């Protein structure tokens, strides 16, 4: 472990497959930690408290907001979502890497607070495929589906606020790319220079005769 952990933010339009990619990424890389968000939306059939989200009331959400307990929060498709700050800070201080799967508004707020974060945008292979994937999920009403699809177009305007883009055509190659990005980021000189030099016992001028 070299220094503080990486804060990795993964965003992209609904239906791009962020959830699936994050799930596989975390299964394959047990050392990565996922930040579980709080939301005011109701759980979907297969979702579990504390695994997918902490499902809380709007009152509780407002209370946490007042107490400044969120690293960021946003209203997305009519519901509120927020990243609890204490967990993220704890994981980073332990030198572990944490994944935030959050929307673009949230990602931009995190970028202000943690410019050192790694910001990755997940894209669908085509917009038609995006629509199919949202439909297939079957959990959305016609209105919610349309809303998600329309926002997808707007969200693409924010692509240049991210450091990396991964097209989710097939799961395995897309997860490989995420792993490669994280590995490369862990080796960046500006992140680890002083720690690496200390590790090899390098002192300036040591071998200048
Ligand atoms: P869903 O309702 O499909 O689970 O999520 C809707 C959107 O909210 C997704 O784009 C997801 O990434 C985003 N989201 C989930 N948790 C958070 C969070 O804590 N903060 C923000 N800003 N967005 C979140």
mmCIF file with all atom_site columns, C-alpha atoms and ligand atoms in Angstrom:
data_model
loop_
_atom_site.group_PDB
_atom_site.id
_atom_site.type_symbol
_atom_site.label_atom_id
_atom_site.label_alt_id
_atom_site.label_comp_id
_atom_site.label_asym_id
_atom_site.label_entity_id
_atom_site.label_seq_id
_atom_site.pdbx_PDB_ins_code
_atom_site.Cartn_x
_atom_site.Cartn_y
_atom_site.Cartn_z
_atom_site.occupancy
_atom_site.B_iso_or_equiv
_atom_site.pdbx_formal_charge
_atom_site.auth_seq_id
_atom_site.auth_comp_id
_atom_site.auth_asym_id
_atom_site.auth_atom_id
_atom_site.pdbx_PDB_model_num
ATOM   1   C CA  . UNK A 1 1   ? 0.000   0.000  0.000   1.00 0.00 ? 1   UNK A CA  1
ATOM   2   C CA  . UNK A 1 2   ? 1.510   3.316  -1.016  1.00 0.00 ? 2   UNK A CA  1
ATOM   3   C CA  . UNK A 1 3   ? 0.121   6.287  0.902   1.00 0.00 ? 3   UNK A CA  1
ATOM   4   C CA  . UNK A 1 4   ? -3.483  7.305  0.819   1.00 0.00 ? 4   UNK A CA  1
ATOM   5   C CA  . UNK A 1 5   ? -5.992  5.255  -1.138  1.00 0.00 ? 5   UNK A CA  1
ATOM   6   C CA  . UNK A 1 6   ? -7.460  6.261  -4.484  1.00 0.00 ? 6   UNK A CA  1
ATOM   7   C CA  . UNK A 1 7   ? -10.880 7.789  -4.694  1.00 0.00 ? 7   UNK A CA  1
ATOM   8   C CA  . UNK A 1 8   ? -12.406 6.389  -7.880  1.00 0.00 ? 8   UNK A CA  1
ATOM   9   C CA  . UNK A 1 9   ? -15.621 7.943  -9.159  1.00 0.00 ? 9   UNK A CA  1
ATOM   10  C CA  . UNK A 1 10  ? -17.623 6.003  -11.737 1.00 0.00 ? 10  UNK A CA  1
ATOM   11  C CA  . UNK A 1 11  ? -20.517 7.737  -13.522 1.00 0.00 ? 11  UNK A CA  1
ATOM   12  C CA  . UNK A 1 12  ? -22.415 7.468  -16.764 1.00 0.00 ? 12  UNK A CA  1
ATOM   13  C CA  . UNK A 1 13  ? -25.963 7.416  -18.038 1.00 0.00 ? 13  UNK A CA  1
ATOM   14  C CA  . UNK A 1 14  ? -28.570 5.128  -16.536 1.00 0.00 ? 14  UNK A CA  1
ATOM   15  C CA  . UNK A 1 15  ? -28.420 1.872  -18.499 1.00 0.00 ? 15  UNK A CA  1
ATOM   16  C CA  . UNK A 1 16  ? -24.733 2.221  -19.418 1.00 0.00 ? 16  UNK A CA  1
ATOM   17  C CA  . UNK A 1 17  ? -24.063 -0.682 -17.081 1.00 0.00 ? 17  UNK A CA  1
ATOM   18  C CA  . UNK A 1 18  ? -22.106 1.050  -14.283 1.00 0.00 ? 18  UNK A CA  1
ATOM   19  C CA  . UNK A 1 19  ? -23.737 -1.135 -11.655 1.00 0.00 ? 19  UNK A CA  1
ATOM   20  C CA  . UNK A 1 20  ? -22.809 -4.393 -13.397 1.00 0.00 ? 20  UNK A CA  1
ATOM   21  C CA  . UNK A 1 21  ? -19.252 -3.271 -14.108 1.00 0.00 ? 21  UNK A CA  1
ATOM   22  C CA  . UNK A 1 22  ? -18.744 -2.140 -10.496 1.00 0.00 ? 22  UNK A CA  1
ATOM   23  C CA  . UNK A 1 23  ? -20.134 -5.436 -9.201  1.00 0.00 ? 23  UNK A CA  1
ATOM   24  C CA  . UNK A 1 24  ? -17.721 -7.508 -11.317 1.00 0.00 ? 24  UNK A CA  1
ATOM   25  C CA  . UNK A 1 25  ? -14.828 -5.142 -10.542 1.00 0.00 ? 25  UNK A CA  1
ATOM   26  C CA  . UNK A 1 26  ? -15.426 -5.556 -6.800  1.00 0.00 ? 26  UNK A CA  1
ATOM   27  C CA  . UNK A 1 27  ? -15.829 -9.335 -7.059  1.00 0.00 ? 27  UNK A CA  1
ATOM   28  C CA  . UNK A 1 28  ? -12.515 -9.605 -8.864  1.00 0.00 ? 28  UNK A CA  1
ATOM   29  C CA  . UNK A 1 29  ? -10.654 -7.122 -6.629  1.00 0.00 ? 29  UNK A CA  1
ATOM   30  C CA  . UNK A 1 30  ? -11.473 -7.792 -3.008  1.00 0.00 ? 30  UNK A CA  1
ATOM   31  C CA  . UNK A 1 31  ? -9.161  -5.008 -1.826  1.00 0.00 ? 31  UNK A CA  1
ATOM   32  C CA  . UNK A 1 32  ? -11.400 -2.365 -3.442  1.00 0.00 ? 32  UNK A CA  1
ATOM   33  C CA  . UNK A 1 33  ? -14.128 -0.907 -1.221  1.00 0.00 ? 33  UNK A CA  1
ATOM   34  C CA  . UNK A 1 34  ? -17.511 0.338  -2.434  1.00 0.00 ? 34  UNK A CA  1
ATOM   35  C CA  . UNK A 1 35  ? -19.073 3.395  -0.861  1.00 0.00 ? 35  UNK A CA  1
ATOM   36  C CA  . UNK A 1 36  ? -22.737 2.540  -0.180  1.00 0.00 ? 36  UNK A CA  1
ATOM   37  C CA  . UNK A 1 37  ? -24.933 5.587  -0.740  1.00 0.00 ? 37  UNK A CA  1
ATOM   38  C CA  . UNK A 1 38  ? -28.034 6.730  1.086   1.00 0.00 ? 38  UNK A CA  1
ATOM   39  C CA  . UNK A 1 39  ? -31.169 7.172  -0.988  1.00 0.00 ? 39  UNK A CA  1
ATOM   40  C CA  . UNK A 1 40  ? -34.761 8.225  -0.477  1.00 0.00 ? 40  UNK A CA  1
ATOM   41  C CA  . UNK A 1 41  ? -35.968 6.007  -3.353  1.00 0.00 ? 41  UNK A CA  1
ATOM   42  C CA  . UNK A 1 42  ? -37.745 2.719  -2.636  1.00 0.00 ? 42  UNK A CA  1
ATOM   43  C CA  . UNK A 1 43  ? -35.762 -0.503 -2.969  1.00 0.00 ? 43  UNK A CA  1
ATOM   44  C CA  . UNK A 1 44  ? -36.125 -2.547 -6.176  1.00 0.00 ? 44  UNK A CA  1
ATOM   45  C CA  . UNK A 1 45  ? -37.002 -6.222 -5.865  1.00 0.00 ? 45  UNK A CA  1
ATOM   46  C CA  . UNK A 1 46  ? -33.480 -7.622 -5.616  1.00 0.00 ? 46  UNK A CA  1
ATOM   47  C CA  . UNK A 1 47  ? -31.943 -4.766 -3.633  1.00 0.00 ? 47  UNK A CA  1
ATOM   48  C CA  . UNK A 1 48  ? -30.768 -5.136 -0.062  1.00 0.00 ? 48  UNK A CA  1
ATOM   49  C CA  . UNK A 1 49  ? -30.371 -2.607 2.730   1.00 0.00 ? 49  UNK A CA  1
ATOM   50  C CA  . UNK A 1 50  ? -26.731 -1.709 3.354   1.00 0.00 ? 50  UNK A CA  1
ATOM   51  C CA  . UNK A 1 51  ? -25.550 -3.648 0.271   1.00 0.00 ? 51  UNK A CA  1
ATOM   52  C CA  . UNK A 1 52  ? -27.027 -1.651 -2.591  1.00 0.00 ? 52  UNK A CA  1
ATOM   53  C CA  . UNK A 1 53  ? -28.067 1.422  -0.627  1.00 0.00 ? 53  UNK A CA  1
ATOM   54  C CA  . UNK A 1 54  ? -29.067 2.630  2.806   1.00 0.00 ? 54  UNK A CA  1
ATOM   55  C CA  . UNK A 1 55  ? -32.766 3.276  2.144   1.00 0.00 ? 55  UNK A CA  1
ATOM   56  C CA  . UNK A 1 56  ? -33.747 6.252  4.294   1.00 0.00 ? 56  UNK A CA  1
ATOM   57  C CA  . UNK A 1 57  ? -36.644 8.710  4.631   1.00 0.00 ? 57  UNK A CA  1
ATOM   58  C CA  . UNK A 1 58  ? -36.477 12.247 3.300   1.00 0.00 ? 58  UNK A CA  1
ATOM   59  C CA  . UNK A 1 59  ? -36.482 13.488 6.924   1.00 0.00 ? 59  UNK A CA  1
ATOM   60  C CA  . UNK A 1 60  ? -33.458 11.374 7.772   1.00 0.00 ? 60  UNK A CA  1
ATOM   61  C CA  . UNK A 1 61  ? -31.765 12.512 4.556   1.00 0.00 ? 61  UNK A CA  1
ATOM   62  C CA  . UNK A 1 62  ? -32.365 16.168 5.485   1.00 0.00 ? 62  UNK A CA  1
ATOM   63  C CA  . UNK A 1 63  ? -31.027 15.530 8.982   1.00 0.00 ? 63  UNK A CA  1
ATOM   64  C CA  . UNK A 1 64  ? -27.802 14.039 7.577   1.00 0.00 ? 64  UNK A CA  1
ATOM   65  C CA  . UNK A 1 65  ? -27.524 16.978 5.176   1.00 0.00 ? 65  UNK A CA  1
ATOM   66  C CA  . UNK A 1 66  ? -27.890 19.443 8.066   1.00 0.00 ? 66  UNK A CA  1
ATOM   67  C CA  . UNK A 1 67  ? -25.200 17.630 10.023  1.00 0.00 ? 67  UNK A CA  1
ATOM   68  C CA  . UNK A 1 68  ? -22.879 17.825 7.013   1.00 0.00 ? 68  UNK A CA  1
ATOM   69  C CA  . UNK A 1 69  ? -22.540 14.041 6.896   1.00 0.00 ? 69  UNK A CA  1
ATOM   70  C CA  . UNK A 1 70  ? -22.490 13.781 3.087   1.00 0.00 ? 70  UNK A CA  1
ATOM   71  C CA  . UNK A 1 71  ? -19.389 14.114 0.939   1.00 0.00 ? 71  UNK A CA  1
ATOM   72  C CA  . UNK A 1 72  ? -21.873 15.061 -1.798  1.00 0.00 ? 72  UNK A CA  1
ATOM   73  C CA  . UNK A 1 73  ? -25.555 14.654 -2.461  1.00 0.00 ? 73  UNK A CA  1
ATOM   74  C CA  . UNK A 1 74  ? -27.869 15.242 -5.396  1.00 0.00 ? 74  UNK A CA  1
ATOM   75  C CA  . UNK A 1 75  ? -31.429 14.892 -6.562  1.00 0.00 ? 75  UNK A CA  1
ATOM   76  C CA  . UNK A 1 76  ? -31.550 12.335 -9.364  1.00 0.00 ? 76  UNK A CA  1
ATOM   77  C CA  . UNK A 1 77  ? -34.778 11.459 -11.221 1.00 0.00 ? 77  UNK A CA  1
ATOM   78  C CA  . UNK A 1 78  ? -36.880 12.899 -8.366  1.00 0.00 ? 78  UNK A CA  1
ATOM   79  C CA  . UNK A 1 79  ? -35.116 11.047 -5.519  1.00 0.00 ? 79  UNK A CA  1
ATOM   80  C CA  . UNK A 1 80  ? -32.241 12.075 -3.270  1.00 0.00 ? 80  UNK A CA  1
ATOM   81  C CA  . UNK A 1 81  ? -28.907 10.296 -3.151  1.00 0.00 ? 81  UNK A CA  1
ATOM   82  C CA  . UNK A 1 82  ? -25.882 11.032 -0.970  1.00 0.00 ? 82  UNK A CA  1
ATOM   83  C CA  . UNK A 1 83  ? -22.416 9.643  -0.233  1.00 0.00 ? 83  UNK A CA  1
ATOM   84  C CA  . UNK A 1 84  ? -21.754 9.273  3.508   1.00 0.00 ? 84  UNK A CA  1
ATOM   85  C CA  . UNK A 1 85  ? -18.467 11.070 4.172   1.00 0.00 ? 85  UNK A CA  1
ATOM   86  C CA  . UNK A 1 86  ? -17.155 9.145  7.183   1.00 0.00 ? 86  UNK A CA  1
ATOM   87  C CA  . UNK A 1 87  ? -16.805 5.796  5.372   1.00 0.00 ? 87  UNK A CA  1
ATOM   88  C CA  . UNK A 1 88  ? -14.961 7.288  2.380   1.00 0.00 ? 88  UNK A CA  1
ATOM   89  C CA  . UNK A 1 89  ? -12.506 9.181  4.605   1.00 0.00 ? 89  UNK A CA  1
ATOM   90  C CA  . UNK A 1 90  ? -11.863 6.122  6.777   1.00 0.00 ? 90  UNK A CA  1
ATOM   91  C CA  . UNK A 1 91  ? -11.087 3.871  3.795   1.00 0.00 ? 91  UNK A CA  1
ATOM   92  C CA  . UNK A 1 92  ? -8.772  6.441  2.177   1.00 0.00 ? 92  UNK A CA  1
ATOM   93  C CA  . UNK A 1 93  ? -6.895  7.013  5.447   1.00 0.00 ? 93  UNK A CA  1
ATOM   94  C CA  . UNK A 1 94  ? -6.354  3.246  5.705   1.00 0.00 ? 94  UNK A CA  1
ATOM   95  C CA  . UNK A 1 95  ? -4.607  3.473  2.310   1.00 0.00 ? 95  UNK A CA  1
ATOM   96  C CA  . UNK A 1 96  ? -7.355  1.519  0.558   1.00 0.00 ? 96  UNK A CA  1
ATOM   97  C CA  . UNK A 1 97  ? -9.086  2.481  -2.675  1.00 0.00 ? 97  UNK A CA  1
ATOM   98  C CA  . UNK A 1 98  ? -12.766 3.387  -2.639  1.00 0.00 ? 98  UNK A CA  1
ATOM   99  C CA  . UNK A 1 99  ? -15.250 3.302  -5.515  1.00 0.00 ? 99  UNK A CA  1
ATOM   100 C CA  . UNK A 1 100 ? -18.112 5.802  -5.711  1.00 0.00 ? 100 UNK A CA  1
ATOM   101 C CA  . UNK A 1 101 ? -20.815 4.964  -8.236  1.00 0.00 ? 101 UNK A CA  1
ATOM   102 C CA  . UNK A 1 102 ? -22.614 8.295  -8.406  1.00 0.00 ? 102 UNK A CA  1
ATOM   103 C CA  . UNK A 1 103 ? -24.290 10.613 -10.886 1.00 0.00 ? 103 UNK A CA  1
ATOM   104 C CA  . UNK A 1 104 ? -22.604 13.446 -12.743 1.00 0.00 ? 104 UNK A CA  1
ATOM   105 C CA  . UNK A 1 105 ? -23.765 16.280 -10.466 1.00 0.00 ? 105 UNK A CA  1
ATOM   106 C CA  . UNK A 1 106 ? -22.297 14.363 -7.520  1.00 0.00 ? 106 UNK A CA  1
ATOM   107 C CA  . UNK A 1 107 ? -19.082 13.591 -9.400  1.00 0.00 ? 107 UNK A CA  1
ATOM   108 C CA  . UNK A 1 108 ? -18.529 17.282 -10.139 1.00 0.00 ? 108 UNK A CA  1
ATOM   109 C CA  . UNK A 1 109 ? -18.956 18.141 -6.453  1.00 0.00 ? 109 UNK A CA  1
ATOM   110 C CA  . UNK A 1 110 ? -16.495 15.419 -5.456  1.00 0.00 ? 110 UNK A CA  1
ATOM   111 C CA  . UNK A 1 111 ? -14.026 16.746 -8.035  1.00 0.00 ? 111 UNK A CA  1
ATOM   112 C CA  . UNK A 1 112 ? -14.047 20.124 -6.289  1.00 0.00 ? 112 UNK A CA  1
ATOM   113 C CA  . UNK A 1 113 ? -13.228 18.526 -2.946  1.00 0.00 ? 113 UNK A CA  1
ATOM   114 C CA  . UNK A 1 114 ? -10.897 15.781 -4.222  1.00 0.00 ? 114 UNK A CA  1
ATOM   115 C CA  . UNK A 1 115 ? -9.219  16.975 -7.421  1.00 0.00 ? 115 UNK A CA  1
ATOM   116 C CA  . UNK A 1 116 ? -6.830  14.002 -7.016  1.00 0.00 ? 116 UNK A CA  1
ATOM   117 C CA  . UNK A 1 117 ? -9.691  11.556 -7.541  1.00 0.00 ? 117 UNK A CA  1
ATOM   118 C CA  . UNK A 1 118 ? -9.914  9.335  -10.608 1.00 0.00 ? 118 UNK A CA  1
ATOM   119 C CA  . UNK A 1 119 ? -13.035 10.150 -12.625 1.00 0.00 ? 119 UNK A CA  1
ATOM   120 C CA  . UNK A 1 120 ? -14.266 7.483  -15.037 1.00 0.00 ? 120 UNK A CA  1
ATOM   121 C CA  . UNK A 1 121 ? -17.226 7.816  -17.397 1.00 0.00 ? 121 UNK A CA  1
ATOM   122 C CA  . UNK A 1 122 ? -18.995 4.658  -18.581 1.00 0.00 ? 122 UNK A CA  1
ATOM   123 C CA  . UNK A 1 123 ? -20.596 4.859  -22.036 1.00 0.00 ? 123 UNK A CA  1
ATOM   124 C CA  . UNK A 1 124 ? -23.045 2.519  -23.714 1.00 0.00 ? 124 UNK A CA  1
ATOM   125 C CA  . UNK A 1 125 ? -21.924 1.132  -27.105 1.00 0.00 ? 125 UNK A CA  1
ATOM   126 C CA  . UNK A 1 126 ? -24.847 2.955  -28.787 1.00 0.00 ? 126 UNK A CA  1
ATOM   127 C CA  . UNK A 1 127 ? -27.821 5.044  -27.691 1.00 0.00 ? 127 UNK A CA  1
ATOM   128 C CA  . UNK A 1 128 ? -30.218 2.345  -28.996 1.00 0.00 ? 128 UNK A CA  1
ATOM   129 C CA  . UNK A 1 129 ? -28.496 -0.203 -26.812 1.00 0.00 ? 129 UNK A CA  1
ATOM   130 C CA  . UNK A 1 130 ? -28.836 2.171  -23.860 1.00 0.00 ? 130 UNK A CA  1
ATOM   131 C CA  . UNK A 1 131 ? -32.602 2.371  -24.402 1.00 0.00 ? 131 UNK A CA  1
ATOM   132 C CA  . UNK A 1 132 ? -32.854 -1.436 -24.684 1.00 0.00 ? 132 UNK A CA  1
ATOM   133 C CA  . UNK A 1 133 ? -30.942 -1.912 -21.459 1.00 0.00 ? 133 UNK A CA  1
ATOM   134 C CA  . UNK A 1 134 ? -33.136 0.500  -19.479 1.00 0.00 ? 134 UNK A CA  1
ATOM   135 C CA  . UNK A 1 135 ? -36.257 -1.198 -20.908 1.00 0.00 ? 135 UNK A CA  1
ATOM   136 C CA  . UNK A 1 136 ? -34.955 -4.694 -20.184 1.00 0.00 ? 136 UNK A CA  1
ATOM   137 C CA  . UNK A 1 137 ? -34.401 -3.793 -16.555 1.00 0.00 ? 137 UNK A CA  1
ATOM   138 C CA  . UNK A 1 138 ? -38.213 -3.581 -16.388 1.00 0.00 ? 138 UNK A CA  1
ATOM   139 C CA  . UNK A 1 139 ? -38.071 -1.622 -13.147 1.00 0.00 ? 139 UNK A CA  1
ATOM   140 C CA  . UNK A 1 140 ? -38.977 1.737  -14.670 1.00 0.00 ? 140 UNK A CA  1
ATOM   141 C CA  . UNK A 1 141 ? -42.337 3.230  -15.568 1.00 0.00 ? 141 UNK A CA  1
ATOM   142 C CA  . UNK A 1 142 ? -42.681 4.615  -19.106 1.00 0.00 ? 142 UNK A CA  1
ATOM   143 C CA  . UNK A 1 143 ? -42.245 8.141  -17.695 1.00 0.00 ? 143 UNK A CA  1
ATOM   144 C CA  . UNK A 1 144 ? -39.148 7.253  -15.687 1.00 0.00 ? 144 UNK A CA  1
ATOM   145 C CA  . UNK A 1 145 ? -37.679 5.440  -18.698 1.00 0.00 ? 145 UNK A CA  1
ATOM   146 C CA  . UNK A 1 146 ? -38.126 8.506  -20.891 1.00 0.00 ? 146 UNK A CA  1
ATOM   147 C CA  . UNK A 1 147 ? -36.662 10.755 -18.191 1.00 0.00 ? 147 UNK A CA  1
ATOM   148 C CA  . UNK A 1 148 ? -33.590 8.550  -17.827 1.00 0.00 ? 148 UNK A CA  1
ATOM   149 C CA  . UNK A 1 149 ? -33.132 8.365  -21.590 1.00 0.00 ? 149 UNK A CA  1
ATOM   150 C CA  . UNK A 1 150 ? -33.391 12.151 -22.024 1.00 0.00 ? 150 UNK A CA  1
ATOM   151 C CA  . UNK A 1 151 ? -30.895 12.776 -19.213 1.00 0.00 ? 151 UNK A CA  1
ATOM   152 C CA  . UNK A 1 152 ? -28.483 10.367 -20.888 1.00 0.00 ? 152 UNK A CA  1
ATOM   153 C CA  . UNK A 1 153 ? -28.128 12.805 -23.794 1.00 0.00 ? 153 UNK A CA  1
ATOM   154 C CA  . UNK A 1 154 ? -27.506 15.739 -21.435 1.00 0.00 ? 154 UNK A CA  1
ATOM   155 C CA  . UNK A 1 155 ? -25.031 13.760 -19.366 1.00 0.00 ? 155 UNK A CA  1
ATOM   156 C CA  . UNK A 1 156 ? -22.831 13.108 -22.390 1.00 0.00 ? 156 UNK A CA  1
ATOM   157 C CA  . UNK A 1 157 ? -22.032 16.845 -22.385 1.00 0.00 ? 157 UNK A CA  1
ATOM   158 C CA  . UNK A 1 158 ? -20.043 16.346 -19.191 1.00 0.00 ? 158 UNK A CA  1
ATOM   159 C CA  . UNK A 1 159 ? -17.723 13.724 -20.623 1.00 0.00 ? 159 UNK A CA  1
ATOM   160 C CA  . UNK A 1 160 ? -14.763 16.120 -20.681 1.00 0.00 ? 160 UNK A CA  1
ATOM   161 C CA  . UNK A 1 161 ? -14.953 16.643 -16.898 1.00 0.00 ? 161 UNK A CA  1
ATOM   162 C CA  . UNK A 1 162 ? -13.762 13.025 -16.527 1.00 0.00 ? 162 UNK A CA  1
ATOM   163 C CA  . UNK A 1 163 ? -10.238 11.598 -16.833 1.00 0.00 ? 163 UNK A CA  1
ATOM   164 C CA  . UNK A 1 164 ? -11.180 8.329  -18.541 1.00 0.00 ? 164 UNK A CA  1
ATOM   165 C CA  . UNK A 1 165 ? -13.975 6.884  -20.643 1.00 0.00 ? 165 UNK A CA  1
ATOM   166 C CA  . UNK A 1 166 ? -14.817 3.188  -20.885 1.00 0.00 ? 166 UNK A CA  1
ATOM   167 C CA  . UNK A 1 167 ? -17.285 1.882  -23.459 1.00 0.00 ? 167 UNK A CA  1
ATOM   168 C CA  . UNK A 1 168 ? -19.289 -0.945 -21.962 1.00 0.00 ? 168 UNK A CA  1
ATOM   169 C CA  . UNK A 1 169 ? -19.729 -3.160 -24.999 1.00 0.00 ? 169 UNK A CA  1
ATOM   170 C CA  . UNK A 1 170 ? -18.868 -6.407 -23.230 1.00 0.00 ? 170 UNK A CA  1
ATOM   171 C CA  . UNK A 1 171 ? -18.467 -6.784 -19.504 1.00 0.00 ? 171 UNK A CA  1
ATOM   172 C CA  . UNK A 1 172 ? -15.092 -8.522 -19.197 1.00 0.00 ? 172 UNK A CA  1
ATOM   173 C CA  . UNK A 1 173 ? -13.076 -6.229 -21.487 1.00 0.00 ? 173 UNK A CA  1
ATOM   174 C CA  . UNK A 1 174 ? -14.729 -3.188 -19.893 1.00 0.00 ? 174 UNK A CA  1
ATOM   175 C CA  . UNK A 1 175 ? -13.825 -4.386 -16.374 1.00 0.00 ? 175 UNK A CA  1
ATOM   176 C CA  . UNK A 1 176 ? -10.268 -5.101 -17.577 1.00 0.00 ? 176 UNK A CA  1
ATOM   177 C CA  . UNK A 1 177 ? -10.039 -1.471 -18.641 1.00 0.00 ? 177 UNK A CA  1
ATOM   178 C CA  . UNK A 1 178 ? -11.242 -0.282 -15.232 1.00 0.00 ? 178 UNK A CA  1
ATOM   179 C CA  . UNK A 1 179 ? -8.600  -2.470 -13.564 1.00 0.00 ? 179 UNK A CA  1
ATOM   180 C CA  . UNK A 1 180 ? -5.906  -1.120 -15.885 1.00 0.00 ? 180 UNK A CA  1
ATOM   181 C CA  . UNK A 1 181 ? -6.885  2.475  -15.144 1.00 0.00 ? 181 UNK A CA  1
ATOM   182 C CA  . UNK A 1 182 ? -6.729  1.844  -11.397 1.00 0.00 ? 182 UNK A CA  1
ATOM   183 C CA  . UNK A 1 183 ? -3.352  0.059  -11.656 1.00 0.00 ? 183 UNK A CA  1
ATOM   184 C CA  . UNK A 1 184 ? -1.869  2.889  -13.713 1.00 0.00 ? 184 UNK A CA  1
ATOM   185 C CA  . UNK A 1 185 ? -3.211  5.528  -11.328 1.00 0.00 ? 185 UNK A CA  1
ATOM   186 C CA  . UNK A 1 186 ? -1.567  3.737  -8.383  1.00 0.00 ? 186 UNK A CA  1
ATOM   187 C CA  . UNK A 1 187 ? 1.805   4.148  -10.125 1.00 0.00 ? 187 UNK A CA  1
ATOM   188 C CA  . UNK A 1 188 ? 1.538   7.832  -10.962 1.00 0.00 ? 188 UNK A CA  1
ATOM   189 C CA  . UNK A 1 189 ? 4.707   9.657  -9.971  1.00 0.00 ? 189 UNK A CA  1
ATOM   190 C CA  . UNK A 1 190 ? 2.845   12.624 -8.512  1.00 0.00 ? 190 UNK A CA  1
ATOM   191 C CA  . UNK A 1 191 ? 1.007   10.266 -6.153  1.00 0.00 ? 191 UNK A CA  1
ATOM   192 C CA  . UNK A 1 192 ? 3.848   8.093  -4.954  1.00 0.00 ? 192 UNK A CA  1
ATOM   193 C CA  . UNK A 1 193 ? 7.226   9.741  -5.681  1.00 0.00 ? 193 UNK A CA  1
ATOM   194 C CA  . UNK A 1 194 ? 8.258   10.571 -2.103  1.00 0.00 ? 194 UNK A CA  1
ATOM   195 C CA  . UNK A 1 195 ? 7.023   7.231  -0.741  1.00 0.00 ? 195 UNK A CA  1
ATOM   196 C CA  . UNK A 1 196 ? 8.852   5.234  -3.439  1.00 0.00 ? 196 UNK A CA  1
ATOM   197 C CA  . UNK A 1 197 ? 12.122  7.123  -2.887  1.00 0.00 ? 197 UNK A CA  1
ATOM   198 C CA  . UNK A 1 198 ? 11.855  6.540  0.851   1.00 0.00 ? 198 UNK A CA  1
ATOM   199 C CA  . UNK A 1 199 ? 11.142  2.867  0.244   1.00 0.00 ? 199 UNK A CA  1
ATOM   200 C CA  . UNK A 1 200 ? 14.361  2.355  -1.712  1.00 0.00 ? 200 UNK A CA  1
ATOM   201 C CA  . UNK A 1 201 ? 16.314  4.402  0.853   1.00 0.00 ? 201 UNK A CA  1
ATOM   202 C CA  . UNK A 1 202 ? 17.237  7.045  -1.687  1.00 0.00 ? 202 UNK A CA  1
ATOM   203 C CA  . UNK A 1 203 ? 18.835  10.222 -0.396  1.00 0.00 ? 203 UNK A CA  1
ATOM   204 C CA  . UNK A 1 204 ? 19.637  13.131 -2.640  1.00 0.00 ? 204 UNK A CA  1
ATOM   205 C CA  . UNK A 1 205 ? 23.350  13.413 -3.425  1.00 0.00 ? 205 UNK A CA  1
ATOM   206 C CA  . UNK A 1 206 ? 24.008  10.000 -1.844  1.00 0.00 ? 206 UNK A CA  1
ATOM   207 C CA  . UNK A 1 207 ? 26.311  8.734  -4.649  1.00 0.00 ? 207 UNK A CA  1
ATOM   208 C CA  . UNK A 1 208 ? 27.760  12.029 -5.856  1.00 0.00 ? 208 UNK A CA  1
ATOM   209 C CA  . UNK A 1 209 ? 31.484  11.790 -5.314  1.00 0.00 ? 209 UNK A CA  1
HETATM 210 P P1  . LIG B 2 .   ? -30.540 4.166  -9.333  1.00 0.00 ? 1   LIG B P1  1
HETATM 211 O O1  . LIG B 2 .   ? -31.829 4.749  -8.836  1.00 0.00 ? 1   LIG B O1  1
HETATM 212 O O2  . LIG B 2 .   ? -30.674 3.630  -10.736 1.00 0.00 ? 1   LIG B O2  1
HETATM 213 O O3  . LIG B 2 .   ? -29.925 3.193  -8.378  1.00 0.00 ? 1   LIG B O3  1
HETATM 214 O O4  . LIG B 2 .   ? -29.493 5.376  -9.427  1.00 0.00 ? 1   LIG B O4  1
HETATM 215 C C1  . LIG B 2 .   ? -29.813 6.533  -10.126 1.00 0.00 ? 1   LIG B C1  1
HETATM 216 C C2  . LIG B 2 .   ? -28.569 7.393  -10.279 1.00 0.00 ? 1   LIG B C2  1
HETATM 217 O O5  . LIG B 2 .   ? -28.150 7.868  -9.004  1.00 0.00 ? 1   LIG B O5  1
HETATM 218 C C3  . LIG B 2 .   ? -27.377 6.646  -10.866 1.00 0.00 ? 1   LIG B C3  1
HETATM 219 O O6  . LIG B 2 .   ? -26.791 7.479  -11.859 1.00 0.00 ? 1   LIG B O6  1
HETATM 220 C C4  . LIG B 2 .   ? -26.444 6.465  -9.697  1.00 0.00 ? 1   LIG B C4  1
HETATM 221 O O7  . LIG B 2 .   ? -25.088 6.436  -10.094 1.00 0.00 ? 1   LIG B O7  1
HETATM 222 C C5  . LIG B 2 .   ? -26.745 7.728  -8.907  1.00 0.00 ? 1   LIG B C5  1
HETATM 223 N N1  . LIG B 2 .   ? -26.334 7.648  -7.501  1.00 0.00 ? 1   LIG B N1  1
HETATM 224 C C6  . LIG B 2 .   ? -26.325 6.566  -6.680  1.00 0.00 ? 1   LIG B C6  1
HETATM 225 N N2  . LIG B 2 .   ? -25.847 6.907  -5.472  1.00 0.00 ? 1   LIG B N2  1
HETATM 226 C C7  . LIG B 2 .   ? -25.524 8.221  -5.527  1.00 0.00 ? 1   LIG B C7  1
HETATM 227 C C8  . LIG B 2 .   ? -24.943 9.148  -4.595  1.00 0.00 ? 1   LIG B C8  1
HETATM 228 O O8  . LIG B 2 .   ? -24.625 8.860  -3.452  1.00 0.00 ? 1   LIG B O8  1
HETATM 229 N N3  . LIG B 2 .   ? -24.788 10.417 -5.027  1.00 0.00 ? 1   LIG B N3  1
HETATM 230 C C9  . LIG B 2 .   ? -25.112 10.817 -6.295  1.00 0.00 ? 1   LIG B C9  1
HETATM 231 N N4  . LIG B 2 .   ? -24.864 12.083 -6.621  1.00 0.00 ? 1   LIG B N4  1
HETATM 232 N N5  . LIG B 2 .   ? -25.640 9.970  -7.187  1.00 0.00 ? 1   LIG B N5  1
HETATM 233 C C10 . LIG B 2 .   ? -25.844 8.699  -6.823  1.00 0.00 ? 1   LIG B C10 1
#
